[in-house]
Structures are given as C-alpha cells and as structure tokens.
PDB file of C-alpha atoms in Angstrom:
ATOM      1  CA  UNK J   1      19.556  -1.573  -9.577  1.00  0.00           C
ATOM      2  CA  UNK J   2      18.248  -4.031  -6.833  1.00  0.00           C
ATOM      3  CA  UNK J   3      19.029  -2.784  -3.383  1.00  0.00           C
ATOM      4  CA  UNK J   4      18.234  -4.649  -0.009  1.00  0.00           C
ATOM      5  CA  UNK J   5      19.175  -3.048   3.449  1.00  0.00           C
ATOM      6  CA  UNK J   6      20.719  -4.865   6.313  1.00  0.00           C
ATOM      7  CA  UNK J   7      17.961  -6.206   7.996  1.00  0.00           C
ATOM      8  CA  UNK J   8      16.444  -7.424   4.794  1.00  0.00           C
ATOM      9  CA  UNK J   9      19.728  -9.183   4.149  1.00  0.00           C
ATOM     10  CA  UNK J  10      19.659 -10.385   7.673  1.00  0.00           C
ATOM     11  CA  UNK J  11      16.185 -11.609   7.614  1.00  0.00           C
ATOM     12  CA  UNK J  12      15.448 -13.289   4.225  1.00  0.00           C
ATOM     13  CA  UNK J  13      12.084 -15.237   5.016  1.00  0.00           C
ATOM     14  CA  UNK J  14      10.272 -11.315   5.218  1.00  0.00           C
ATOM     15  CA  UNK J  15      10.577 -11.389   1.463  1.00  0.00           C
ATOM     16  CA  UNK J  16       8.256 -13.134   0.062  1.00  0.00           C
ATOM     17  CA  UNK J  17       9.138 -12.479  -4.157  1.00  0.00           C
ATOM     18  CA  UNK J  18      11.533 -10.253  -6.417  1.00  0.00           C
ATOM     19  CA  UNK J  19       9.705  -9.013  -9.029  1.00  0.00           C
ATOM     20  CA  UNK J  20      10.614  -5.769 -10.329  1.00  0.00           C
ATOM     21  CA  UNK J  21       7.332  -4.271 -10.577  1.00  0.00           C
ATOM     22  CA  UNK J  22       6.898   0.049 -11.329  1.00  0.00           C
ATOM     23  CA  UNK J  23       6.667   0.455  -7.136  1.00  0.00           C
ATOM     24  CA  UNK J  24      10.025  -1.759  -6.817  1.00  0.00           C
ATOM     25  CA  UNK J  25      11.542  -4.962  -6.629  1.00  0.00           C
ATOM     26  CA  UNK J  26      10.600  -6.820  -3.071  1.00  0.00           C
ATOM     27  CA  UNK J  27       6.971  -7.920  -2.066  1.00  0.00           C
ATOM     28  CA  UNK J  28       7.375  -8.908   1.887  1.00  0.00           C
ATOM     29  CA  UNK J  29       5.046 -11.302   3.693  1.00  0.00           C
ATOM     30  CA  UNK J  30       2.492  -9.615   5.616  1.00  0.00           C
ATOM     31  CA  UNK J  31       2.133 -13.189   7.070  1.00  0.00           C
ATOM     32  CA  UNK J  32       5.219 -13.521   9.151  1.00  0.00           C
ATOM     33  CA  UNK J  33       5.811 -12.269  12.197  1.00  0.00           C
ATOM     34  CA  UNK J  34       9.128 -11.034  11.924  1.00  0.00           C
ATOM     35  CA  UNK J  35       7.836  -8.641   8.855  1.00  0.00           C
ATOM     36  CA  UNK J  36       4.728  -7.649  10.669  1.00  0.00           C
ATOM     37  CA  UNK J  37       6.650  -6.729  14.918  1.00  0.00           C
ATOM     38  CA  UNK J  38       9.945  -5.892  13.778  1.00  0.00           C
ATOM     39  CA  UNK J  39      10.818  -4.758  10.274  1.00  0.00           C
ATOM     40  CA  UNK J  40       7.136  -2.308   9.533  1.00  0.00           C
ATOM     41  CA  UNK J  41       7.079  -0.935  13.042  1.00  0.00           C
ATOM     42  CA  UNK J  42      11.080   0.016  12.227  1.00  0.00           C
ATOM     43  CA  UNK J  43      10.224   1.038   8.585  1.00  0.00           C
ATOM     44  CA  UNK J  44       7.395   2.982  10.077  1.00  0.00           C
ATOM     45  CA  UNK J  45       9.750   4.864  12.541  1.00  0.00           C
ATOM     46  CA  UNK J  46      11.738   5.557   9.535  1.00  0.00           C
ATOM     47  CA  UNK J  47       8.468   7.315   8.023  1.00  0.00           C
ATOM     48  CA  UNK J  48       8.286   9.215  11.589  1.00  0.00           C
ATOM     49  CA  UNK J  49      11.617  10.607  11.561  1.00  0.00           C
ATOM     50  CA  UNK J  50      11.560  11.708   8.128  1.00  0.00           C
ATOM     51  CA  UNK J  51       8.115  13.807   9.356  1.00  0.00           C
ATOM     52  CA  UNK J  52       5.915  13.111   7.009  1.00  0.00           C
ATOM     53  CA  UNK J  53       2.618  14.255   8.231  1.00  0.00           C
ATOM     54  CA  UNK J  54       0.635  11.066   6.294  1.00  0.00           C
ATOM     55  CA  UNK J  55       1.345   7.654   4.376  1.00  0.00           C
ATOM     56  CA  UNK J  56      -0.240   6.859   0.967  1.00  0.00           C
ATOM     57  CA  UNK J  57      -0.560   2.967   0.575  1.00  0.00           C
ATOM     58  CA  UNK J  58       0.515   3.163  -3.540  1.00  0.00           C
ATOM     59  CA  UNK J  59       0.638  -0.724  -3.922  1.00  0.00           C
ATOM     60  CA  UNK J  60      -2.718  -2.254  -2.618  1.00  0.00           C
ATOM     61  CA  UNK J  61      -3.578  -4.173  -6.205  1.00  0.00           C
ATOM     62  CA  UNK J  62       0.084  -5.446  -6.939  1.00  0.00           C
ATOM     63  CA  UNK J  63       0.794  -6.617  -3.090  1.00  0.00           C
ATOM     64  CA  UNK J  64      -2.707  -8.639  -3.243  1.00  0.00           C
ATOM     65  CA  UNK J  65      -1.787  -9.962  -7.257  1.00  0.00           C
ATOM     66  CA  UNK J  66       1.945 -11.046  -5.738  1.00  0.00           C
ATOM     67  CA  UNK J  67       0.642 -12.850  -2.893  1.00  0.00           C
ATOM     68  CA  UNK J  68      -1.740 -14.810  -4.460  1.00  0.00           C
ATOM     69  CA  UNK J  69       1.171 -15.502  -6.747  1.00  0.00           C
ATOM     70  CA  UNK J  70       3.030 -16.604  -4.386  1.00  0.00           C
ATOM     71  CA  UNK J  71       0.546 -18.142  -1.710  1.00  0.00           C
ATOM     72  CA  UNK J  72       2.395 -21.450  -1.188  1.00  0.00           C
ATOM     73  CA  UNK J  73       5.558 -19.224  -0.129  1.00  0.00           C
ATOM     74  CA  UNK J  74       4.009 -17.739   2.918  1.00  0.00           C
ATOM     75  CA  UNK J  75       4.560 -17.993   6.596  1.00  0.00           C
ATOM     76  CA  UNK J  76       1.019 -18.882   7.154  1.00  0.00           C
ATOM     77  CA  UNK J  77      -0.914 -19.220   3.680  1.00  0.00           C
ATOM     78  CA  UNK J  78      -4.157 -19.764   5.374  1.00  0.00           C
ATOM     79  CA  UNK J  79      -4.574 -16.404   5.923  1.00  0.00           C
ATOM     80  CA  UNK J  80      -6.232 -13.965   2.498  1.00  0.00           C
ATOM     81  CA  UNK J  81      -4.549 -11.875   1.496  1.00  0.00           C
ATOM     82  CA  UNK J  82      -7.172  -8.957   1.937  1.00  0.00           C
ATOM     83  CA  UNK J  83      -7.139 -10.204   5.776  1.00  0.00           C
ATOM     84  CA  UNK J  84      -3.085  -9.741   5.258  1.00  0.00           C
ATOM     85  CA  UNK J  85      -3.207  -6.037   3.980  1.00  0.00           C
ATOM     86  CA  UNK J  86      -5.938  -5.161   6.311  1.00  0.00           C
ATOM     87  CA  UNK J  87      -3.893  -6.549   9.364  1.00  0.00           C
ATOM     88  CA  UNK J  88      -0.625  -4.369   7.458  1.00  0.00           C
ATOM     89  CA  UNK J  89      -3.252  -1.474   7.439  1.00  0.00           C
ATOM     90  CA  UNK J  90      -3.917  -1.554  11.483  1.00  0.00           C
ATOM     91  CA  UNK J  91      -0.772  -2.288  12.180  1.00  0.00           C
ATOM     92  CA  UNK J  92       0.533   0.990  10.319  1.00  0.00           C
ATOM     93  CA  UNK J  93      -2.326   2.801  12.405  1.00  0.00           C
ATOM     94  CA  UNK J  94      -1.247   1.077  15.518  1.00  0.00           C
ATOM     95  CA  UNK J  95       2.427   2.305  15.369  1.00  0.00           C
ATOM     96  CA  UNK J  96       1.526   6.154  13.730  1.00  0.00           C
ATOM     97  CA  UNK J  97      -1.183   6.929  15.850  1.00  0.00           C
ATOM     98  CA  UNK J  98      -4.676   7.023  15.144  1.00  0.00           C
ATOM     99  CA  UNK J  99      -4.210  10.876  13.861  1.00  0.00           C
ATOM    100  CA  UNK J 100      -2.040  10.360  10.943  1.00  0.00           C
ATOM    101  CA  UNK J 101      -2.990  10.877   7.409  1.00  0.00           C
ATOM    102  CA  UNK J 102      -3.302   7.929   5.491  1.00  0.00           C
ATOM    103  CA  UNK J 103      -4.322   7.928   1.533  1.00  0.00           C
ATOM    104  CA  UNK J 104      -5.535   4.464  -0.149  1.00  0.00           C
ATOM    105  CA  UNK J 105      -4.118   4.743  -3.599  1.00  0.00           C
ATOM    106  CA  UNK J 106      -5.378   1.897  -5.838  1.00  0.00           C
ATOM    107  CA  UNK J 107      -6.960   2.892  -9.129  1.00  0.00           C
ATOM    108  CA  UNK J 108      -8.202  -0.161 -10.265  1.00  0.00           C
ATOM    109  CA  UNK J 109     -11.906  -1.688  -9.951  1.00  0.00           C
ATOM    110  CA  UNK J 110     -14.265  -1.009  -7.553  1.00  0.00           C
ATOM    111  CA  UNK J 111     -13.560  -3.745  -5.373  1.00  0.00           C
ATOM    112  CA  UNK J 112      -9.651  -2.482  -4.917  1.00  0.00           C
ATOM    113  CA  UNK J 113     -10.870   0.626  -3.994  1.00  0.00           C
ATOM    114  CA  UNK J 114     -13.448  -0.399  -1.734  1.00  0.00           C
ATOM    115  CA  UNK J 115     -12.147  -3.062   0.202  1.00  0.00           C
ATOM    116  CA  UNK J 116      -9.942  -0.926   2.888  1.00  0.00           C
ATOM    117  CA  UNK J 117     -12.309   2.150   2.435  1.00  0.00           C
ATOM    118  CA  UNK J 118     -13.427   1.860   6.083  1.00  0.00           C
ATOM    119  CA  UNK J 119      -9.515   2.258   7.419  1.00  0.00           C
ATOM    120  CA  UNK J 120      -8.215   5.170   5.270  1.00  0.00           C
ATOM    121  CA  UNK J 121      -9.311   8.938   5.417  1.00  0.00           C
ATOM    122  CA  UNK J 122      -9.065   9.166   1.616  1.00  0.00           C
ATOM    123  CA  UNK J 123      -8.471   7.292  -1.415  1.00  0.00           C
ATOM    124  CA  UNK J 124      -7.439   7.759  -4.477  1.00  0.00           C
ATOM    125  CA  UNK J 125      -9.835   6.596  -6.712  1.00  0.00           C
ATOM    126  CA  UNK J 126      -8.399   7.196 -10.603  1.00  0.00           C
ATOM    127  CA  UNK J 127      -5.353   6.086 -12.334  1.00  0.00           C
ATOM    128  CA  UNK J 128      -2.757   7.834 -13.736  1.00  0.00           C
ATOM    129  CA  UNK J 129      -3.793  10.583 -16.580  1.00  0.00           C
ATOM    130  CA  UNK J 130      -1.384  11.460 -19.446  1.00  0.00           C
ATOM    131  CA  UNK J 131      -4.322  12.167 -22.201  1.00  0.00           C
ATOM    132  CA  UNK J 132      -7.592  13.740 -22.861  1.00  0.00           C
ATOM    133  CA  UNK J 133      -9.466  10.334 -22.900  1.00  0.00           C
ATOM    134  CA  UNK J 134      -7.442   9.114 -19.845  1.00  0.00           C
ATOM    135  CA  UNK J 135      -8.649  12.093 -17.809  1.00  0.00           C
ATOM    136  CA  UNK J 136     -11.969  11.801 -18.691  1.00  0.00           C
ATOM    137  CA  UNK J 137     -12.517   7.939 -18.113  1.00  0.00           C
ATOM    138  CA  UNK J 138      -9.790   7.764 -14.564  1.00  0.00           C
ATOM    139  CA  UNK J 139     -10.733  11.238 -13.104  1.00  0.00           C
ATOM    140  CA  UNK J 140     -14.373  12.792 -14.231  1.00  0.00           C
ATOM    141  CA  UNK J 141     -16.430   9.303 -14.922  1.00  0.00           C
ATOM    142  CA  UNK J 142     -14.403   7.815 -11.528  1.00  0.00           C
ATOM    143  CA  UNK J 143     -14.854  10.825  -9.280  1.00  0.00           C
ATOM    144  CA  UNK J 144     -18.845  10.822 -10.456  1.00  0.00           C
ATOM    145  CA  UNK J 145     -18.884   6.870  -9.754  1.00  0.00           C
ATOM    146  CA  UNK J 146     -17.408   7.604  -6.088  1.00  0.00           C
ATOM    147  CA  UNK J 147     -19.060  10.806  -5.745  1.00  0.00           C
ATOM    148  CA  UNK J 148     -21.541   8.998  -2.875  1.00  0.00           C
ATOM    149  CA  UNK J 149     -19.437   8.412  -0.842  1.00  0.00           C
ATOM    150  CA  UNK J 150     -17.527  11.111  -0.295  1.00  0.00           C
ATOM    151  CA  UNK J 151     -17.419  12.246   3.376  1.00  0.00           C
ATOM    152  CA  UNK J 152     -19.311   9.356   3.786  1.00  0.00           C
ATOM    153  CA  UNK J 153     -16.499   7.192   3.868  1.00  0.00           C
ATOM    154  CA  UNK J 154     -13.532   8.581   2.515  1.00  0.00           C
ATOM    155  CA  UNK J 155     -12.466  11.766   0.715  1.00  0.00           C
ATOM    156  CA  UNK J 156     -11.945  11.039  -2.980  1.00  0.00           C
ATOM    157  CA  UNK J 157      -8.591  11.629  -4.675  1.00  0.00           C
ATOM    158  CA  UNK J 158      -8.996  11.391  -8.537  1.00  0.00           C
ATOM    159  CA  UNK J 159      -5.560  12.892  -9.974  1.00  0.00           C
ATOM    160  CA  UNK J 160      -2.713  12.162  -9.155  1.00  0.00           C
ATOM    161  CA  UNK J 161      -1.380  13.755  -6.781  1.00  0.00           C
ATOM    162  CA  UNK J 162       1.994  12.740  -4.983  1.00  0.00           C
ATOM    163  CA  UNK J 163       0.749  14.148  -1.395  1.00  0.00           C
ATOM    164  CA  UNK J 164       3.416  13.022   0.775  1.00  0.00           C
ATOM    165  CA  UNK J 165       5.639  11.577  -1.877  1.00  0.00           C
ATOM    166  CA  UNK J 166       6.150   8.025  -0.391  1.00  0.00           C
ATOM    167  CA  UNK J 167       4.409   4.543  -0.591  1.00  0.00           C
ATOM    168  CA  UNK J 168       5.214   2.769   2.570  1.00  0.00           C
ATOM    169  CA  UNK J 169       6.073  -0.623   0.848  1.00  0.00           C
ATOM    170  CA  UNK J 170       8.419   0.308  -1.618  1.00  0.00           C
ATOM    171  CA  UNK J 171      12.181  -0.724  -0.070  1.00  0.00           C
ATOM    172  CA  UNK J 172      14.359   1.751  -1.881  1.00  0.00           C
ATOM    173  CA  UNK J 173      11.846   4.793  -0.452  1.00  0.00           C
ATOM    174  CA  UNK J 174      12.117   3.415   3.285  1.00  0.00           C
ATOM    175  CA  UNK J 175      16.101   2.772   3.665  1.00  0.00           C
TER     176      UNK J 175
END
C-alpha cells in the first residue's frame, strides 16, 4: 500500500515519479529546492532522532535509472543526475555532521560503485546472495575486484549486511 506523509501531500512538485520499485514507491527530485532545504534536512532530523549512529544510501542505481527516466520532469534538468546524488550526498553530510557513518550500497557495475566512492566511508560492493554461485560471483570475485582499494578509499562491504537497517530515500522508512 502507497503511503505519502503530509508534507509530501503538501508539496507535490518534490516527487518526481511513482514507481513501485523493491526500495518503495516515490523517487523525489534532487533538483528542486524545496526537496533538497526543507523536506531531506527534516527527513534527516527524523534519522537523528531515531539515533541511528550511520545512513546506508540503498538506492544509488535505481534513483540515477528514474531520473534519467524522468529527466524532462525535473526542476532543473540541466543538471546530471550523478551531479544530483552527489549534491544529495553533501547535503546529507552537511546536516549529520561530518562524523556520521555513511555506507554506499549499490551492487551493480563498477562505475555505480565507484562514482561516490570519495564521499562514503564504506560501500557495499556485492549484491544480494541467496546461492552458492551467487556468493561466489557478488561476494568472493567482487571483494577480490575491490580488494585495492580498501582503506584506500573506502572499506568494502560484500554481504549483505543490514547495518543500520534504513535507506534514507525510501518514504515509508522515514515517516
């Protein structure tokens, strides 16, 4: 069931689709101002008060495939959407605190993983494993792949493992 709080109700131009997609139904535009000063730095405080010690960023590949989706539907579609997420990803830092915890999570190809590697203290690097041959390929041959760089640049993440049990951009997780 599809569930929008108040302020998404009372702001409508913040979302920018409804898909229902495995991390939820809304993907908001990182592009408008409204999203970016009022609704994350109040989502954020949300986060705070809950005291989670860290925020894992579970929908890197999906938010980039929706806005490109939806490009023509932005605030300001001049922007990329990697220069979008990246602004989303300072922004986060910016209202936490430089101290807190935050986890890339995107399992995908090298470039998802790599692109935001310089703003996150870990990443996740492999997908989901419910097999023998899943393990292998998403945790042993991707951990070996990333091995170089970790401590380098980030700490590498290859099971899943649901460290602070929220992904700041899923609606029904926040309200």
């Amino acid at each position: 069931e599809r569930t929008e709080n108040d302020y998404m109700r009372e702001h409508p131009e913040i979302v920018l689709a409804v898909e229902p997609y495995w991390c939820g139904d809304y993907f908001f535009d990182f592009s408008h101002p409204t999203y970016m000063n009022e609704y994350l730095p109040m989502a954020l405080k949300q986060v705070d008060d809950w005291g989670f010690v860290g925020v894992k960023f579970d929908t890197l590949a999906p938010g980039i495939r929706a806005m490109e989706r939806h490009r023509e539907k932005m605030y300001n579609p001049d922007k990329s959407s990697q220069k979008l997420f990246r602004e989303l990803i300072s922004k986060t830092r910016e209202v936490l605190g430089k101290d807190r915890f935050m986890l890339s999570c995107c399992a995908v190809g090298d470039g998802e993983v790599l692109w935001t590697c310089d703003m996150f203290e870990a990443a996740r690097i492999g997908a989901d494993v419910f097999e023998w041959g899943e393990f292998v390929n998403n945790s042993v041959r991707r951990a070996m792949r990333y091995y170089p760089f970790h401590n380098v640049v980030f700490f590498n993440y290859s099971t899943e493992v649901s460290m602070f049990g929220i992904s700041c951009l899923n609606v029904q997780q926040i309200v």
